[in-house]
CSV table of C-alpha atoms in Angstrom, one decimal:
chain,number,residue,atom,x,y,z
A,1,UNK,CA,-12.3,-6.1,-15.7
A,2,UNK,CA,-10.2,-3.5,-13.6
A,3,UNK,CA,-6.7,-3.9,-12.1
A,4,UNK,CA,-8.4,-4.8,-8.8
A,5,UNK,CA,-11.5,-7.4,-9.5
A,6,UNK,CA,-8.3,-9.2,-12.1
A,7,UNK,CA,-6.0,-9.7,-9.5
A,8,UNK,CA,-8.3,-9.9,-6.1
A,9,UNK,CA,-11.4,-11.4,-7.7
A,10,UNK,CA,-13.6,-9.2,-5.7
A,11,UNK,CA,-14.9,-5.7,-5.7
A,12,UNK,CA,-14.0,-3.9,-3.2
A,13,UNK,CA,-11.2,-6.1,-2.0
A,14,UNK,CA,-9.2,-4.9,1.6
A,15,UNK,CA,-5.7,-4.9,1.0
A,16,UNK,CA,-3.8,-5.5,4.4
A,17,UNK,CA,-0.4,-4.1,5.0
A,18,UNK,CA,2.9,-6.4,6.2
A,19,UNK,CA,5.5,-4.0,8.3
A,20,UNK,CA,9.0,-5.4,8.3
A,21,UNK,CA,11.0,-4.6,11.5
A,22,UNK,CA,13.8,-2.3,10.3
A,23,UNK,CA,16.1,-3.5,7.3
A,24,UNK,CA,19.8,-4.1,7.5
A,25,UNK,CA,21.3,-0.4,7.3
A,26,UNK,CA,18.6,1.3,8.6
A,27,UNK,CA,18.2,3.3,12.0
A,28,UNK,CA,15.7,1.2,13.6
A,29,UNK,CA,17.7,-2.3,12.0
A,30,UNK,CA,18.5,-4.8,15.0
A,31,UNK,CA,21.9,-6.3,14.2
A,32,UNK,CA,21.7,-8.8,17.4
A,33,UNK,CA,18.3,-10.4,16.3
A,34,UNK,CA,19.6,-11.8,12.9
A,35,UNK,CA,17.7,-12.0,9.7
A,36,UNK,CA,15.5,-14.9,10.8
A,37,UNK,CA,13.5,-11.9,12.5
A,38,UNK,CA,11.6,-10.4,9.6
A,39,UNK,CA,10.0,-14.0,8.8
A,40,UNK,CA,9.3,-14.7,12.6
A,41,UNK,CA,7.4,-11.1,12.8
A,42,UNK,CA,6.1,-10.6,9.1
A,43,UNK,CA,5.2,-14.4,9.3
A,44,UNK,CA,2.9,-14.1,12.6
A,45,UNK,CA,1.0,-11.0,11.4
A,46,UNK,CA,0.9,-12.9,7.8
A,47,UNK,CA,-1.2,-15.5,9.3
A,48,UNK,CA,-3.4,-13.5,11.5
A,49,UNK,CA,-4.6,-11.4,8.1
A,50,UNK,CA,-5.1,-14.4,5.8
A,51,UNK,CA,-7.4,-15.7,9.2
A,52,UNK,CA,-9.3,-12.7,9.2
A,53,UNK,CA,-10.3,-13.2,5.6
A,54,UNK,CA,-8.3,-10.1,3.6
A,55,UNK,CA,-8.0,-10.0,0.4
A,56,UNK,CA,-4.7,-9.0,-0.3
A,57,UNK,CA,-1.5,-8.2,1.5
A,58,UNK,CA,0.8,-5.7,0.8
A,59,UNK,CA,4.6,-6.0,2.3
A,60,UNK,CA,6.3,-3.0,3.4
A,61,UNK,CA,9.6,-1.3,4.7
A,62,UNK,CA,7.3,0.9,6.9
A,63,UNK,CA,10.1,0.5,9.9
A,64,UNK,CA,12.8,2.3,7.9
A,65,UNK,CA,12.7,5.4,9.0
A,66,UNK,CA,13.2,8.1,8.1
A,67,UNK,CA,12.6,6.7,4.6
A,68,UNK,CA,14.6,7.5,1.6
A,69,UNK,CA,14.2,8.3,-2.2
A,70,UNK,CA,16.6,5.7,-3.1
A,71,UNK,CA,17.5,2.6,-1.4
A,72,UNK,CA,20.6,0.3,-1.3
A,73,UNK,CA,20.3,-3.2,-2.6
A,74,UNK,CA,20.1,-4.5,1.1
A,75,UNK,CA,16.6,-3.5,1.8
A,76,UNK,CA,15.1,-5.7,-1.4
A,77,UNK,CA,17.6,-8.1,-0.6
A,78,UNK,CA,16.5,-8.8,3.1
A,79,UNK,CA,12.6,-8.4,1.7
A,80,UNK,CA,12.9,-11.1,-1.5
A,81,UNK,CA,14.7,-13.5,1.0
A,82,UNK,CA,11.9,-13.3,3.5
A,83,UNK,CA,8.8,-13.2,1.1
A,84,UNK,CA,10.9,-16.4,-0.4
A,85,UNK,CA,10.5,-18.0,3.1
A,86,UNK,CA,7.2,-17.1,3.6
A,87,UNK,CA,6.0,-17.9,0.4
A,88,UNK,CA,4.2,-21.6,0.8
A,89,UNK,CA,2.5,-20.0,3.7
A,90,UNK,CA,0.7,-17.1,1.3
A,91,UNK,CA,-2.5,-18.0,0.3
A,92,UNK,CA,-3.5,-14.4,-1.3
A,93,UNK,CA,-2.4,-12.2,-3.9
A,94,UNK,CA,0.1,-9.5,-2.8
A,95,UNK,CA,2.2,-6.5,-3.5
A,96,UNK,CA,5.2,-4.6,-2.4
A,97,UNK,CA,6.2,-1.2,-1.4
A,98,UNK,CA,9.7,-0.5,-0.9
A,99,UNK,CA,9.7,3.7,0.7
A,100,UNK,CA,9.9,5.6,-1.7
A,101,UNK,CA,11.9,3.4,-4.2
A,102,UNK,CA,9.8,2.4,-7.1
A,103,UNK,CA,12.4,0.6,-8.8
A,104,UNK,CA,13.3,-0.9,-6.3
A,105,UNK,CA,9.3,-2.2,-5.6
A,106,UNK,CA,9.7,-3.3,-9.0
A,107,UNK,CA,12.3,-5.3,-8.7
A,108,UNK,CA,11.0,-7.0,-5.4
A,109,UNK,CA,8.0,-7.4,-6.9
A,110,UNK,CA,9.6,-9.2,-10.5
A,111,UNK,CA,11.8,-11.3,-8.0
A,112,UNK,CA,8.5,-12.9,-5.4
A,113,UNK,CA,6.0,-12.5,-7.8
A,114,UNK,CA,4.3,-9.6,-6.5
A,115,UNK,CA,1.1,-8.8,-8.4
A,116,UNK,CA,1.4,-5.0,-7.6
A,117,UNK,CA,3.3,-1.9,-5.9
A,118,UNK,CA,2.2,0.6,-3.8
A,119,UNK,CA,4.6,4.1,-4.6
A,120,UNK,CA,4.5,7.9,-5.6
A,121,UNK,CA,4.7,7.4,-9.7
A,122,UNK,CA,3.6,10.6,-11.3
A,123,UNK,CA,3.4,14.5,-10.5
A,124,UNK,CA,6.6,16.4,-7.8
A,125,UNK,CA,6.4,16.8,-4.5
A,126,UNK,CA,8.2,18.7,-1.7
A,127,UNK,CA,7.9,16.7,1.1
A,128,UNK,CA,10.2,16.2,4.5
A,129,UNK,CA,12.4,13.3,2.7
A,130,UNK,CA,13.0,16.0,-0.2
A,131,UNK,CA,11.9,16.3,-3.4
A,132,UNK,CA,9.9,13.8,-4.7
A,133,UNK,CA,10.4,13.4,-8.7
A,134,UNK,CA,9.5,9.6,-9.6
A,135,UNK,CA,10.1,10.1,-13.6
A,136,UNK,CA,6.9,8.0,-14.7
A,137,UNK,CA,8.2,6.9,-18.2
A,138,UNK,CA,11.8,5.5,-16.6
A,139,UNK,CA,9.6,3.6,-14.5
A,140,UNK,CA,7.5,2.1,-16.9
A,141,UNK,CA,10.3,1.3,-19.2
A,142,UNK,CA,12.2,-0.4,-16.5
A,143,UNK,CA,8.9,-2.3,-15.7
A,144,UNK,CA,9.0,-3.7,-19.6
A,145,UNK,CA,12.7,-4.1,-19.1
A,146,UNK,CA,12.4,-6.6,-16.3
A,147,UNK,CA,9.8,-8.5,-17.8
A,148,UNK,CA,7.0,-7.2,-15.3
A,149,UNK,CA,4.9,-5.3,-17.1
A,150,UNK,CA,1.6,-7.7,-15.7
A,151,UNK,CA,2.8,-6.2,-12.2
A,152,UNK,CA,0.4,-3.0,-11.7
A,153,UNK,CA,0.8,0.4,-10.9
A,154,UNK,CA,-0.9,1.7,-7.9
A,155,UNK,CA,0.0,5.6,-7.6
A,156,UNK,CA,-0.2,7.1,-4.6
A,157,UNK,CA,-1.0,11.0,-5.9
A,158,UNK,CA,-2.0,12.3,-2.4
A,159,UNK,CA,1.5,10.6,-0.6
A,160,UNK,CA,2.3,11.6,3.2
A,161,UNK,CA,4.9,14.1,5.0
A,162,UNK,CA,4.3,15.7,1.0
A,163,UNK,CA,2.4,18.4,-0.9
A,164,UNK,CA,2.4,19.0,-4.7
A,165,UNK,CA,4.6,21.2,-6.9
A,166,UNK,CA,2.3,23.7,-8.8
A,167,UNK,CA,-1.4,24.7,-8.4
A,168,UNK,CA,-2.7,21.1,-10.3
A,169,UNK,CA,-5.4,19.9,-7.6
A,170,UNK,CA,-6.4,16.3,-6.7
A,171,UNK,CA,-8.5,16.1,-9.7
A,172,UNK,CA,-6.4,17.3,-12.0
A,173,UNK,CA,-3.7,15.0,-10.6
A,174,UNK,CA,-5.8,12.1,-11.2
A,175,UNK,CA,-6.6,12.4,-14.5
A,176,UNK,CA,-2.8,12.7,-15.1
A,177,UNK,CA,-2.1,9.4,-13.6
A,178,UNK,CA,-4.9,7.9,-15.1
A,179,UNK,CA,-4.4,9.0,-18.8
A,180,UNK,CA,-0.7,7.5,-17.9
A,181,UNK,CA,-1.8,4.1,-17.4
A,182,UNK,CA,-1.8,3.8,-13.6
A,183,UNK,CA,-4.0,0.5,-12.5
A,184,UNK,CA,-4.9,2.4,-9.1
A,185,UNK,CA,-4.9,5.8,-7.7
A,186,UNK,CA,-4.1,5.9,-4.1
A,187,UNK,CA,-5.8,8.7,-1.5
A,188,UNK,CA,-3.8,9.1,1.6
A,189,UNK,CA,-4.0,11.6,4.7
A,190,UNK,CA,-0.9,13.5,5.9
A,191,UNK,CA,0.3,9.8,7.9
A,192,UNK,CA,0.0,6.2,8.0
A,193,UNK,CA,-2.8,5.3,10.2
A,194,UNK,CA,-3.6,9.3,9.8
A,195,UNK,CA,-7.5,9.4,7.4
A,196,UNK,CA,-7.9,11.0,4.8
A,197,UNK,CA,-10.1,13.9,3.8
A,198,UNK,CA,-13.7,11.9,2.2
A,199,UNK,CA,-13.9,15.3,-0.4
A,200,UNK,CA,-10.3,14.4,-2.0
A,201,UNK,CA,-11.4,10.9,-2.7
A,202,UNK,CA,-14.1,12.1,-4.3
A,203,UNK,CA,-12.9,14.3,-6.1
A,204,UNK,CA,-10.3,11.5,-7.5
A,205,UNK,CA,-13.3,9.1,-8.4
A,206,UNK,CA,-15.1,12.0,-10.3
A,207,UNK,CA,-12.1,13.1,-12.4
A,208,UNK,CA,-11.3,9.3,-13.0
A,209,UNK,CA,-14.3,7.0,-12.9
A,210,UNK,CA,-12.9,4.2,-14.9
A,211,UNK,CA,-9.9,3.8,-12.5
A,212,UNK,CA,-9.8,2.4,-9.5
A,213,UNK,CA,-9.4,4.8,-6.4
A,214,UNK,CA,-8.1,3.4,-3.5
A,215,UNK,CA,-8.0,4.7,0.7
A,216,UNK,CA,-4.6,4.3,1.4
A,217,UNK,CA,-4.6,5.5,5.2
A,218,UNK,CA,-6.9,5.8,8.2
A,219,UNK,CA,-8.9,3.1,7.2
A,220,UNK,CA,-10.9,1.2,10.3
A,221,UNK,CA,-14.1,-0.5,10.7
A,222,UNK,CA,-16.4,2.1,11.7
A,223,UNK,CA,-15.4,4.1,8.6
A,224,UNK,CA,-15.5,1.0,6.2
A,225,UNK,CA,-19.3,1.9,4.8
A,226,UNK,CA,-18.6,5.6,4.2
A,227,UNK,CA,-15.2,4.9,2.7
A,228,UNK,CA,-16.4,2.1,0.7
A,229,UNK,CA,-19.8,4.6,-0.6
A,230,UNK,CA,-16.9,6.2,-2.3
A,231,UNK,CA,-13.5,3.9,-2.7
A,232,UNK,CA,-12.9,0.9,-4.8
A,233,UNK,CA,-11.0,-1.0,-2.1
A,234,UNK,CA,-8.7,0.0,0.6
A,235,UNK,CA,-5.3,-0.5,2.0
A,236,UNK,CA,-5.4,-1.1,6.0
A,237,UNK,CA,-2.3,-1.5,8.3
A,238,UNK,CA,-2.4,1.0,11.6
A,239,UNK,CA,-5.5,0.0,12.7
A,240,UNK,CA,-5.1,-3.7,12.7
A,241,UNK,CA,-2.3,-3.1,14.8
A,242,UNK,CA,-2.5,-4.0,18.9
A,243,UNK,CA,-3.6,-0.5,20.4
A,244,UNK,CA,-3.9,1.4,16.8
A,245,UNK,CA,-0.4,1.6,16.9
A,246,UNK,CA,1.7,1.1,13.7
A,247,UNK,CA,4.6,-0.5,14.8
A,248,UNK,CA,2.6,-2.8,17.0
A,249,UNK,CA,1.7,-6.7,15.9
A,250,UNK,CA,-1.5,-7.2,14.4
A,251,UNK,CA,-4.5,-7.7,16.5
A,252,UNK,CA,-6.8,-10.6,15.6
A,253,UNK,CA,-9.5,-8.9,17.5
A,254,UNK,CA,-9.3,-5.6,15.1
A,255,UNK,CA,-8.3,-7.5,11.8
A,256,UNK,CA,-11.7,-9.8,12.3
A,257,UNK,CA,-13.9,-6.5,12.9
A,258,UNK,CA,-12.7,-5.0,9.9
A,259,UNK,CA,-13.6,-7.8,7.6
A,260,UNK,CA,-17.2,-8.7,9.5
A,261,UNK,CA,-17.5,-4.7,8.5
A,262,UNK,CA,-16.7,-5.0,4.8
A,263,UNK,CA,-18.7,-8.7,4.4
A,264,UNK,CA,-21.7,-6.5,6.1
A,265,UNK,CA,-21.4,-3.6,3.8
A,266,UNK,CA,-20.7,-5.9,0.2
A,267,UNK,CA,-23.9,-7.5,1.1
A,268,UNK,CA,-25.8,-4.8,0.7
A,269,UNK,CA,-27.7,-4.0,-2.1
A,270,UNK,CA,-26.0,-1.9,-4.9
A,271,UNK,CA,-27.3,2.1,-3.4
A,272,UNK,CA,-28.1,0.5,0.0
């Protein structure tokens, strides 16, 4: 059983994302509102996903921009406390994804009992935050430090506002993270909310069939049967949102056509 059926129990599962507002030291952070925010926001968008049937959720510093390579303690701090708050109300498996700190994911995930996180975890990139150099085998040994070594790895080798050191292509790429024991390989486009190109998934699912490959941005209903004729689940957040706008509450509306989408297209027949 892959990383995905084990901790989803489906094929195909639709991962929905959970914006925080901005995070205590951050640009976009309101210092008036109080911490009691984050659960008041993530908590309303928390219940309007686990109504809409997703499968998973996936909580996320995606307010704290510009993002860094390496965040202060604050930012897991202010995410463990909320999850903590929120979590008698979550009735699905979930992950974290603190941008573009994978230790840091780690250790939010060790401390709420995230089942997964969402980061850049092999190859270098240039990208507009700087370089990008996540140091896969520090990462995994601080995973088996922790004692979280059943939370999986879900690399993201096509990562936004970034392009690759060297000449190594997607495939090549995803055989890497692959042989190096990632549970998921993430395909993103240059954006959140931004698709991604359908030949660059493929070219990740040929070059490692036996791992799951995951859309990671751009996902929306109307693309959910050619994305799914290729992907082994997805990760959805900007087009949930009110207007298609990421920084918007989730809409109801949206979040239900999504998943009457991807119930229509499991149904099918395999090849249908």
């Amino acid at each position: 059983m892959d990383a995905l059926e084990r901790i989803f129990g489906t094929t195909k599962p639709v991962i929905a994302m959970l914006h925080f507002p901005g995070l205590p030291g951050r640009p976009h952070h309101d210092v008036g509102a109080g911490p009691g925010l984050f659960a008041e926001v993530v908590g309303r968008d928390l219940a309007v996903l686990q109504e809409a049937g997703v499968d998973g959720l996936l909580f996320c510093n995606e307010a704290d921009h510009p993002y860094q390579l390496k965040v202060g303690p604050e930012i897991p701090a202010a995410m463990a406390a909320t999850i903590g708050a929120l979590r008698s109300e979550i009735t699905v498996p979930f992950g974290v994804n603190i941008l573009w700190d994978a230790i840091a994911s780690l250790a939010l995930a060790r401390a709420t009992g995230g089942r997964f996180i969402r980061e850049v975890l092999t190859g270098v990139y240039e990208s507009d935050l700087g370089m990008i150099e996540p140091r896969i085998g520090e990462i995994a040994g601080y995973r088996t430090m922790i004692g979280a070594s059943d939370v999986a790895l879900f690399d993201n080798v096509l990562p936004e506002f970034a392009s690759a050191i060297g000449s190594r292509g997607v495939a090549d790429r995803a055989k890497g993270a692959a042989f190096l024991g990632m549970d998921a390989i993430l395909i993103s486009g240059p954006a959140a909310g931004i698709p991604f190109e359908m030949s660059k998934l493929r070219e990740a699912k040929e070059a490692a069939p036996t791992t799951p490959v995951i859309a990671n941005t751009g996902v929306r209903a109307d693309r959910i049967a050619e994305i799914f004729s290729v992907a082994d689940g997805a990760i959805v957040g900007t087009s949930l949102k009110v207007d298609g706008i990421t920084w918007n509450p989730v809409d109801r509306d949206r979040a239900m056509r999504l998943m009457d989408a991807v119930r229509t297209v499991r149904a099918r027949p395999v090849g249908g």
